[in-house]
Short mmCIF file of C-alpha atoms in Angstrom, two decimals:
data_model
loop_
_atom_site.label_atom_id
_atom_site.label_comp_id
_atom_site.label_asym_id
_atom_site.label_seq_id
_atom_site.Cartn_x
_atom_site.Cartn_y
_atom_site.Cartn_z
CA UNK A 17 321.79 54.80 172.11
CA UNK A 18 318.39 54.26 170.09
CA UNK A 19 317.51 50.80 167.99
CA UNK A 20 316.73 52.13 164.84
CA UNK A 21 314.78 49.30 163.09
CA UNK A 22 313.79 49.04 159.21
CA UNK A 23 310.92 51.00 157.56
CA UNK A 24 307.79 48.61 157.79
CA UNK A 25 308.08 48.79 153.69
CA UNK A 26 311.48 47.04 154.05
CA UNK A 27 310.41 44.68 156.34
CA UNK A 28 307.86 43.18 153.80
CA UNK A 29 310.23 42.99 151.00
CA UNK A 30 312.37 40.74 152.81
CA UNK A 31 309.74 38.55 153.91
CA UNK A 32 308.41 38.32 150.63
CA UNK A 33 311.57 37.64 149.19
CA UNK A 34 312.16 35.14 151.73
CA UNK A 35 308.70 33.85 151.05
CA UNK A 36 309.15 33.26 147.43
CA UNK A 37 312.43 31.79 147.68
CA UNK A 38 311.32 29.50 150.19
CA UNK A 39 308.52 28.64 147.61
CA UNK A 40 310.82 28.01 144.81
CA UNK A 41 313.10 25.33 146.93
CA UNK A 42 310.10 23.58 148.24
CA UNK A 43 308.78 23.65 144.34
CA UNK A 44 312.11 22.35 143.07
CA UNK A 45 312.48 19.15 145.69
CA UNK A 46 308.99 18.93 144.65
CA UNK A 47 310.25 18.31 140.92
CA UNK A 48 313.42 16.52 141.43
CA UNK A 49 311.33 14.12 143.48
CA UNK A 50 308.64 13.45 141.24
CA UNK A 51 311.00 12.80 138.13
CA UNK A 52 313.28 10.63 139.95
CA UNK A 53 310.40 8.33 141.96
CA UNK A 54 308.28 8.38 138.43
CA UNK A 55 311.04 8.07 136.07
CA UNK A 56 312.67 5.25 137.90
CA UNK A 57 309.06 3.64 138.43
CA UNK A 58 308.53 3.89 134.57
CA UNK A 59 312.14 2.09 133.82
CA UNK A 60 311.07 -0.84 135.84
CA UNK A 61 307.82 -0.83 134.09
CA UNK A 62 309.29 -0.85 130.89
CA UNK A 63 311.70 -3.39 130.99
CA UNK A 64 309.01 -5.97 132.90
CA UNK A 65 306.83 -5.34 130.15
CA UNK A 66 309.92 -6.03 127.40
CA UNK A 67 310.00 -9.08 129.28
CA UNK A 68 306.51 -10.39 129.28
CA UNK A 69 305.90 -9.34 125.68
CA UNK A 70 308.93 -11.56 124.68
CA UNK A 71 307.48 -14.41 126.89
CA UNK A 72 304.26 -14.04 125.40
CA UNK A 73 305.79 -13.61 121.91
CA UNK A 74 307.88 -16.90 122.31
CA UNK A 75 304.35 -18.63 123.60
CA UNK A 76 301.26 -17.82 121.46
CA UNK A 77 299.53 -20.15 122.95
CA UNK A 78 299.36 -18.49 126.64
CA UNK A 79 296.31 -16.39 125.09
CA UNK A 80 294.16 -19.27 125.74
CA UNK A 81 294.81 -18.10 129.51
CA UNK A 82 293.10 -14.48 128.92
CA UNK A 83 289.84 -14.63 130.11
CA UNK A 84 291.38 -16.27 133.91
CA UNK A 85 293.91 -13.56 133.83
CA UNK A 86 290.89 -11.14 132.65
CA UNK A 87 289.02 -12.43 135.51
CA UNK A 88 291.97 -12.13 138.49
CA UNK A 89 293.02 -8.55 137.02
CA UNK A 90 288.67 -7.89 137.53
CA UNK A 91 288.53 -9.66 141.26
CA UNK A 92 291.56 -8.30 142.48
CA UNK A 93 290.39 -4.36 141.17
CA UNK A 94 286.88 -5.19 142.70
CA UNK A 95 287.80 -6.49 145.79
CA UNK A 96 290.68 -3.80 146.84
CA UNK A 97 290.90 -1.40 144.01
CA UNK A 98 287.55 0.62 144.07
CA UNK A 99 288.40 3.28 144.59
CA UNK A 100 291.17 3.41 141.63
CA UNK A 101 289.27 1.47 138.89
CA UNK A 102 288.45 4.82 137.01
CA UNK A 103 291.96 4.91 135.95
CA UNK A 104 293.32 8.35 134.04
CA UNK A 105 289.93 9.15 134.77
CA UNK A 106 289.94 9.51 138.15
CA UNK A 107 293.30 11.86 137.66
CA UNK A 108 291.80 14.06 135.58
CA UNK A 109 288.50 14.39 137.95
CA UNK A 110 291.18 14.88 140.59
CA UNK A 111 292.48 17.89 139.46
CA UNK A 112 289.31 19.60 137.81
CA UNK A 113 287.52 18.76 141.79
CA UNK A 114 290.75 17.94 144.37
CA UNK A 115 288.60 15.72 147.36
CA UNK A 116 291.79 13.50 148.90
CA UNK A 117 294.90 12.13 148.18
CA UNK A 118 294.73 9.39 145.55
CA UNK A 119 295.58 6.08 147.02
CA UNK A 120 298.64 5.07 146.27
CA UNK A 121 297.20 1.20 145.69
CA UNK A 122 297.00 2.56 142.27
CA UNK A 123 300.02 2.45 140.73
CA UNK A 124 301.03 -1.52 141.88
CA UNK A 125 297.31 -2.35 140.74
CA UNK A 126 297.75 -0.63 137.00
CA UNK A 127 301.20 -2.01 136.72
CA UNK A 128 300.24 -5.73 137.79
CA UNK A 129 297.39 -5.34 135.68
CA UNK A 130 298.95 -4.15 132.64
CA UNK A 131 301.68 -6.56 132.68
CA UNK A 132 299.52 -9.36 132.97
CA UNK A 133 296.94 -7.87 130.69
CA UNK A 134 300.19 -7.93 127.81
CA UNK A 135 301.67 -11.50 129.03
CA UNK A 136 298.08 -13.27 127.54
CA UNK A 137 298.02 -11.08 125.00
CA UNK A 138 295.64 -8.53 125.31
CA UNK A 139 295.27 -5.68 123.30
CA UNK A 140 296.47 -2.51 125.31
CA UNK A 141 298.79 0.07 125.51
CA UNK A 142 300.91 1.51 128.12
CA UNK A 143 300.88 5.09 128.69
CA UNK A 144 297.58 4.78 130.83
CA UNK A 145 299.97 2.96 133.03
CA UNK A 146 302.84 5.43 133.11
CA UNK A 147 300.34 8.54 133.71
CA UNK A 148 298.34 6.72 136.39
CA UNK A 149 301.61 5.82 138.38
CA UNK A 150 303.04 8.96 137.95
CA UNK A 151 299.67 10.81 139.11
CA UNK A 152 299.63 8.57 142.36
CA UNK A 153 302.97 8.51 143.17
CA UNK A 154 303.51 12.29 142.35
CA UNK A 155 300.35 12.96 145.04
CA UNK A 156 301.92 11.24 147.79
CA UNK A 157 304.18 14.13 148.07
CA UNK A 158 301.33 16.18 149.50
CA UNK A 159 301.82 13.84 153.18
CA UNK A 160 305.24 15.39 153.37
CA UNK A 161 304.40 19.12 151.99
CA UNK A 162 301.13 19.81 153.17
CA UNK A 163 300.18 21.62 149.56
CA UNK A 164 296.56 23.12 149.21
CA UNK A 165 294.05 21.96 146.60
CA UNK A 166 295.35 24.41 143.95
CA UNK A 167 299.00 22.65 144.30
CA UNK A 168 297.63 19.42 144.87
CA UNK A 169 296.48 19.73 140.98
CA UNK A 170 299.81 20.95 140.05
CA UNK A 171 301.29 17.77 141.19
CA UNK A 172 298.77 15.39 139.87
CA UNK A 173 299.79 17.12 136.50
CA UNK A 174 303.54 17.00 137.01
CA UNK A 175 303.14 13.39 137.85
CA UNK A 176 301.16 13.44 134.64
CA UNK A 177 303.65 14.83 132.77
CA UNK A 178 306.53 12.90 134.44
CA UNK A 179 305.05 9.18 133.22
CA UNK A 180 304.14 10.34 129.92
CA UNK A 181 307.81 11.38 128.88
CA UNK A 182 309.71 8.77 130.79
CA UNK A 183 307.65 6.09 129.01
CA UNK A 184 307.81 7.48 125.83
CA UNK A 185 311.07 9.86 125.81
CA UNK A 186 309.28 12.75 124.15
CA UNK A 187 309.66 15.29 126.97
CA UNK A 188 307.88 18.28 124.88
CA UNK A 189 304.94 16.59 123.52
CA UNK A 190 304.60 15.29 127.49
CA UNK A 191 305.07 18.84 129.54
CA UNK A 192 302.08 20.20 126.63
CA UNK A 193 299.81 16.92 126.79
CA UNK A 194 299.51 16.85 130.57
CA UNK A 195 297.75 20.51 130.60
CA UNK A 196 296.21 20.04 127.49
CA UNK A 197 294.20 16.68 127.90
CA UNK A 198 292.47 18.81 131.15
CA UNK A 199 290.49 20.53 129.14
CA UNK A 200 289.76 20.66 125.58
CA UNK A 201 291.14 23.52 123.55
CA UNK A 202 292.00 25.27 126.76
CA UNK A 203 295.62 24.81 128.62
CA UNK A 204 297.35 26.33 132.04
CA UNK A 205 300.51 27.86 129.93
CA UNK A 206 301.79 29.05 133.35
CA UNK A 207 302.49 25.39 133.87
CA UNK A 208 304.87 24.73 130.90
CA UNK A 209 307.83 24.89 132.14
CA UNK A 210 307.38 23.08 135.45
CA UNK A 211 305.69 20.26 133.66
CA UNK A 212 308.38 20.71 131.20
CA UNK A 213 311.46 20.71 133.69
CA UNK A 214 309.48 17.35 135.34
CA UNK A 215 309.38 15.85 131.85
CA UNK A 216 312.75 15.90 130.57
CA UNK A 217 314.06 14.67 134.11
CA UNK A 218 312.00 11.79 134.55
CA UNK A 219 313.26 10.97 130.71
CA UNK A 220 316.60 11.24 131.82
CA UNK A 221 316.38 9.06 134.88
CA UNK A 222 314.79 6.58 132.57
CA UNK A 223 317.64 6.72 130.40
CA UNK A 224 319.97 6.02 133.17
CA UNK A 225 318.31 3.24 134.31
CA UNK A 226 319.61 1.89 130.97
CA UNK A 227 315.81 1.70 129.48
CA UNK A 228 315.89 2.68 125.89
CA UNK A 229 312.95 3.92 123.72
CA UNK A 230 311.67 2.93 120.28
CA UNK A 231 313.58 4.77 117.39
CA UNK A 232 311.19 5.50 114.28
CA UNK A 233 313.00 6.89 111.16
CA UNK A 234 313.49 10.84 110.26
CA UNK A 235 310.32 11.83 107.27
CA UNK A 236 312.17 14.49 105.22
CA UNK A 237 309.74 17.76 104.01
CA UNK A 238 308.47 16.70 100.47
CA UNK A 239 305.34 18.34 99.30
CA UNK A 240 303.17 17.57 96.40
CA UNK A 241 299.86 17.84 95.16
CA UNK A 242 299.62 14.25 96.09
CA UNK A 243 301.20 14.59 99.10
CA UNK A 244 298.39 17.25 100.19
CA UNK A 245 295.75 15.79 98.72
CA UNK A 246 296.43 12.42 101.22
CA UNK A 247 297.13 14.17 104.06
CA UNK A 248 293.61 15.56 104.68
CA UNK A 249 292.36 12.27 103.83
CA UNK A 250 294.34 10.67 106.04
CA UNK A 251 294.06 13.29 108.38
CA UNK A 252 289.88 13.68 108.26
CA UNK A 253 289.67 9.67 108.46
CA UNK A 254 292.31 9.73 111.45
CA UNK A 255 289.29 12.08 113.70
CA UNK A 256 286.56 9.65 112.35
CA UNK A 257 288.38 6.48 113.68
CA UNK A 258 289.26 8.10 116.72
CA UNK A 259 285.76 9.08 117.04
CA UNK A 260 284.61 5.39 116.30
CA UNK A 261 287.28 3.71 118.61
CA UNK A 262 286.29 6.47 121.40
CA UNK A 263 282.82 5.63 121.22
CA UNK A 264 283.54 1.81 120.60
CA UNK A 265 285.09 1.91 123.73
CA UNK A 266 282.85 3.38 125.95
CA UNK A 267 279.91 1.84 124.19
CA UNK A 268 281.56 -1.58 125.04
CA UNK A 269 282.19 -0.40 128.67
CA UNK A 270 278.34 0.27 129.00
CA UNK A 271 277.55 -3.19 127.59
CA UNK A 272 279.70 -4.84 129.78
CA UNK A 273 278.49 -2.99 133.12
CA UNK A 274 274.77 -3.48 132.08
CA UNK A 275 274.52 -7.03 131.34
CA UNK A 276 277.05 -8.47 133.69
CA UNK A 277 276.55 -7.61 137.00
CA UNK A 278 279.38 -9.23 138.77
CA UNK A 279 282.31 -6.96 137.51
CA UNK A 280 285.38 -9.63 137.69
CA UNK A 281 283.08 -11.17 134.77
CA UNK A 282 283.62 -8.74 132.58
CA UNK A 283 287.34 -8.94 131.32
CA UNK A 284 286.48 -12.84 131.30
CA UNK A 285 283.89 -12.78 129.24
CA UNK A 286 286.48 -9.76 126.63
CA UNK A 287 289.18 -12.28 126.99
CA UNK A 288 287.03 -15.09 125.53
CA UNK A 289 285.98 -13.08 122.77
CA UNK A 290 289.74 -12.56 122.04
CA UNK A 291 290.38 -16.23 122.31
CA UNK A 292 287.51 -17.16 119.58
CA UNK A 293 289.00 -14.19 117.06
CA UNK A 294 292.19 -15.69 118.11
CA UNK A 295 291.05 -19.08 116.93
CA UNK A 296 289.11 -18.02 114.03
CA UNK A 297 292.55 -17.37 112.34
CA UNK A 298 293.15 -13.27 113.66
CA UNK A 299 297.16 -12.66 113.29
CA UNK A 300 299.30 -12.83 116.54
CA UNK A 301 300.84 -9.35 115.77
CA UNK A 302 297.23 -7.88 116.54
CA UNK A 303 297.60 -8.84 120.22
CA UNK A 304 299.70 -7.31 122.79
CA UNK A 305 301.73 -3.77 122.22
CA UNK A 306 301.92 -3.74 118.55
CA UNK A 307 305.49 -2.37 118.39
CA UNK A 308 307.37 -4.56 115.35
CA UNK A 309 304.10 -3.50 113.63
CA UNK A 310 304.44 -0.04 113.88
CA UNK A 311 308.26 -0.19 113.08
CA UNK A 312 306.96 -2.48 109.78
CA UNK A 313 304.74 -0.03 108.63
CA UNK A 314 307.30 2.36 107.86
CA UNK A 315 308.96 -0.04 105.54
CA UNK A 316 306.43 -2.18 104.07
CA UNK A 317 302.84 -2.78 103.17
CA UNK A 318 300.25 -4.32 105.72
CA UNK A 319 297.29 -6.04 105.15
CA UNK A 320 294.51 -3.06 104.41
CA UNK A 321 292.00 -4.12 107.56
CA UNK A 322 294.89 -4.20 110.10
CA UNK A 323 293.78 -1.19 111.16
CA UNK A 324 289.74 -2.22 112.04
CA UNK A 325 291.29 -5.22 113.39
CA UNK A 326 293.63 -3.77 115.90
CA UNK A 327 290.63 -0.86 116.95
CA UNK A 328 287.83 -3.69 117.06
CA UNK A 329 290.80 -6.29 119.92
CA UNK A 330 291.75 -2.88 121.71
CA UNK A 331 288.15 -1.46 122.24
CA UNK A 332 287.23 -5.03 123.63
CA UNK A 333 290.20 -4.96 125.46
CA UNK A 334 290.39 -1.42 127.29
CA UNK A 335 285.93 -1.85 126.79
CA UNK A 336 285.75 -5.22 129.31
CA UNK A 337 288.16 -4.06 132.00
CA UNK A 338 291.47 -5.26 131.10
CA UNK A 339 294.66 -2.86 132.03
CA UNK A 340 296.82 -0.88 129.74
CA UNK A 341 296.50 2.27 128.05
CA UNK A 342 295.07 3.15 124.66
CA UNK A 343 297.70 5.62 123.40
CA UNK A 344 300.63 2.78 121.31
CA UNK A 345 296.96 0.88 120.00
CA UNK A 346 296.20 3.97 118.54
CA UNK A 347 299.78 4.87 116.69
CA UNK A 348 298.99 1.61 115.68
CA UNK A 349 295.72 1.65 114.25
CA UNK A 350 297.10 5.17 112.84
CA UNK A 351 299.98 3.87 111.56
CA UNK A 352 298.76 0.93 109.83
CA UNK A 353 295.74 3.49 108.15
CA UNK A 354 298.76 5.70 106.70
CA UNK A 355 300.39 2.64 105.47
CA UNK A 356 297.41 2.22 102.91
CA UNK A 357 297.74 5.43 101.30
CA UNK A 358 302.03 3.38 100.78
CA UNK A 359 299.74 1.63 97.56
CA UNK A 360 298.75 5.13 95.57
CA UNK A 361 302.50 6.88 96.51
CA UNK A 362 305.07 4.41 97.52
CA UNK A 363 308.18 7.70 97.90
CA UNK A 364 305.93 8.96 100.94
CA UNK A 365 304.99 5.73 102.76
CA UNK A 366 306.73 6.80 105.55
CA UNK A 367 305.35 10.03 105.49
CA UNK A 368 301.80 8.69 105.60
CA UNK A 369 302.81 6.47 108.55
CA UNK A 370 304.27 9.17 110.30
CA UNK A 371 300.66 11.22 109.69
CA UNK A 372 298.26 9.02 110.67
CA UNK A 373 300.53 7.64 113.43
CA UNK A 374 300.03 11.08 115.51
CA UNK A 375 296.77 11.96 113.99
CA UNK A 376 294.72 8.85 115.09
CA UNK A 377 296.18 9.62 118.39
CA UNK A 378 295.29 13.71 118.38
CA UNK A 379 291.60 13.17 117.59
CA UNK A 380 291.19 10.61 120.36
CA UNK A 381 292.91 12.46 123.07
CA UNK A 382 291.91 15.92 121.94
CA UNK A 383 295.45 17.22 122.30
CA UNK A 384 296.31 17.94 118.30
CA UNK A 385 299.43 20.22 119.99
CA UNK A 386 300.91 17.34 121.88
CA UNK A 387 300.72 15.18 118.80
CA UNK A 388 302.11 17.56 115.96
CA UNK A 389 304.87 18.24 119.04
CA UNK A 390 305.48 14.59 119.58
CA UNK A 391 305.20 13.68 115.90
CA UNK A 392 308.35 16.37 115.25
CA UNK A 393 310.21 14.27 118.70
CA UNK A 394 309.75 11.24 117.17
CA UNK A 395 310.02 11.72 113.28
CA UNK A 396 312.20 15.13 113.20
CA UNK A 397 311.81 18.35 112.78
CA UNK A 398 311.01 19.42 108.75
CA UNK A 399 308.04 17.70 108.37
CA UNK A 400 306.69 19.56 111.59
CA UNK A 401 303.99 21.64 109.20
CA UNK A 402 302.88 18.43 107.65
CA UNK A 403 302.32 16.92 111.92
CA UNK A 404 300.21 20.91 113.11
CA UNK A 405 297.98 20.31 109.70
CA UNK A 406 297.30 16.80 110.05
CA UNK A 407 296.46 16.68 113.95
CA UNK A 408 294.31 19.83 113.70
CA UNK A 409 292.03 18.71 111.42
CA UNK A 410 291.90 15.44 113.13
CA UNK A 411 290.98 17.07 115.99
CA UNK A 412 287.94 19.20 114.80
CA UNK A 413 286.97 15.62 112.43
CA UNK A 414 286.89 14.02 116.05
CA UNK A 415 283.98 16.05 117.29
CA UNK A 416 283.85 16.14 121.09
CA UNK A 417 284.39 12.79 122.04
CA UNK A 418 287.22 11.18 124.03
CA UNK A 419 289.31 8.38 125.34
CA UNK A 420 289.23 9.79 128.40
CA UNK A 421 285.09 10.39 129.40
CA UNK A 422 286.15 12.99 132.25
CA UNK A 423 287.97 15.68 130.30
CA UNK A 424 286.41 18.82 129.81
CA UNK A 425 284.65 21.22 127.13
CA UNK A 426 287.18 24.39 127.53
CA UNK A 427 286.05 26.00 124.28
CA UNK A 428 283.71 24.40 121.62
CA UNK A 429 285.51 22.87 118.66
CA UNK A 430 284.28 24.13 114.80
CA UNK A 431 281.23 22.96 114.01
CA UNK A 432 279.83 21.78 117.80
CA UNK A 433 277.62 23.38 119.57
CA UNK A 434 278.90 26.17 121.98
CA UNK A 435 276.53 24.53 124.36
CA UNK A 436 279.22 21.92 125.17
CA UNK A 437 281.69 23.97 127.39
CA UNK A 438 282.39 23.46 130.32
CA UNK A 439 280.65 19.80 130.37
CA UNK A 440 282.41 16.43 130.57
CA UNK A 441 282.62 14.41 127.56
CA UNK A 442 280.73 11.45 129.23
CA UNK A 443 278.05 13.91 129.63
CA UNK A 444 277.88 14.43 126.12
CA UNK A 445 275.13 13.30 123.98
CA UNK A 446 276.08 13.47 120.38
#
């Protein structure tokens, strides 16, 4: 009796099948992991920096104590954290130019930082946080799976992705912003619904941790000639201020690095300038998160300049080397420039909010789809037109500048030069 054996062509199949399926377990562990190491990571985060935010609320006076906390968060980041001190930065380099794994130092160092950054009262946010420990922790999975560079930046971007949504709860506007910040006005679709599946499960492990998110209120579709008419104004000065507050920033950054030399200096010298505005009569709601502001906007009129004064403590902030993220500054600063236009149509305050609350944010990021997306997450679903309108034009208004210097020039916006692709935005000379 003859073995009879399988045509070669059948042979291949079933490896291939094999192969793939192989691939798509190791790709789902992958996931699950990420989402429940991140998501659980972002709970604790959260609810340590409820708690120092009420301690610090409770205790104005513990901003006295932020240039020594500005100057332990600098010693401790130039002593041990070198090679982490770039921040979202450093992920975003990562995946346009994988080198090694990113040291997992990173995410303790950004989420001491931060907290102690918020319990003195600095100006900061917290999604630089989230996406910075989800990017490290998410890239420690390469030890156990031996992925190439190519996966190694599909990681970094689910880890991306992972933080974003679990510290936020907006899985959509999450799964699009982590391959849209990459590179401007061009995004990896075929990564959608990884980043996706990553986002909604780190959300969910969030929410069973028993962490809650912050609930804004629904803006019904209502359109006018008034209503248009403010939009584009509030959506045209939206890109200018994110323009200004990117290039504040940075600016500030520079300043700092070239005229003090020893680095834990720095966020000493910011925190003292926050101490003086402090004591020159600036309001305590203009330090820390900003959260009861943002929910007060919706309801009620702020002071006009509570926007320039929440850009101007942020920028020196984020500028002198403090920890934290930029994003919740900027739906505040956003916010509180929608809540002006409250004065000439009172009916669509919260509409206005709502419009310069994601539009502030699209221009500075350069990711108008994540915005309009997370706008619609946030605010519901029938003013959605109203959120694409307002964050595009805030977009192109924004020119190419950035929060983040290391993000790319995938396609020229309207109105720059095509020149500009495939540059970084710190490389940029406009």
């Amino acid at each position: 009796m003859t073995m009879e054996f399988p045509p070669n062509e059948e042979i291949s199949s079933n490896s291939f099948e094999i192969f793939h399926l192989l691939n798509f377990l190791r790709w789902t562990a992958i996931i699950v992991l990420v989402a429940l190491f991140v998501g659980s990571a972002s709970a604790l985060f959260l609810v340590a920096l409820d708690s120092v935010t009420e301690i610090r609320e409770s205790k104005p006076w513990f901003v006295y104590f932020l240039p020594l906390a500005g100057f332990g968060i600098g010693w401790f980041y130039f002593h041990y954290g070198k090679n982490v001190h770039k921040g979202n930065n450093l992920l975003l380099e990562e995946i346009h130019s994988p080198t090694s794994i990113i040291p997992i130092r990173m995410a303790p160092f950004v989420f001491f930082g931060t907290l102690i950054t918020h319990l003195f009262g600095g100006s900061a946010g917290r999604e630089g946080t989230a996406v910075q420990m989800g990017g490290s922790i998410s890239h420690q999975l390469v030890r156990l799976f031996g992925l190439n560079p190519k996966e190694q930046q599909i990681l970094i971007i689910l880890g991306m992705s992972a933080g974003f949504a679990s510290v936020f709860g907006t899985p959509f506007a999450s799964a699009i912003f982590s391959i849209e910040v990459i590179r401007v006005g061009s995004y990896r679709w075929k990564l959608f619904f990884p980043s996706l599946v990553t986002a909604y499960l780190s959300h969910l492990v969030c929410l069973a941790w028993g962490v809650s998110h912050s609930h804004y209120p629904t803006i019904p579709f209502d359109v006018s000639v008034t209503v248009i008419l403010c939009l584009v104004v509030i959506a045209i000065s939206s890109g200018w201020i994110a323009k200004l507050f990117s290039w504040l920033v940075h600016k500030l950054s520079e300043w700092f690095s070239r005229w003090i030399k020893y680095p834990p200096l720095r966020p000493l010298f910011g925190g003292s300038i926050l101490v003086v505005l402090f004591l020159i009569g600036l309001k305590p709601f203009y330090f820390g998160l900003g959260l009861p502001t943002i929910q007060t906007a919706f309801i009620e009129s702020l002071p006009w300049e509570s926007f320039l004064f929440k850009l101007l403590l942020t920028a020196i902030t984020i500028g002198s080397g403090f920890k934290g993220g930029e994003v919740t500054p900027l739906f505040f600063i956003g916010a509180s420039l929608g809540n002006i236009f409250g004065y000439f149509d009172p009916a669509h305050l919260t509409l206005f909010v709502g419009i310069g609350f994601i539009s502030v944010f699209a221009g500075a990021s350069n990711t108008p789809l994540a915005s309009a997306i997370m706008g619609m997450e946030l605010f519901g679903w029938e003013s959605g037109i109203f959120f694409f309108f307002a964050s595009l034009i805030s977009y192109v208004c924004s020119g190419h500048s950035s929060i983040y210097s290391s993000q790319r020039i995938g396609r020229a916006k309207f109105f720059s030069p095509a020149s500009h692709v495939g540059k970084k935005i710190s490389e940029l000379k406009e």
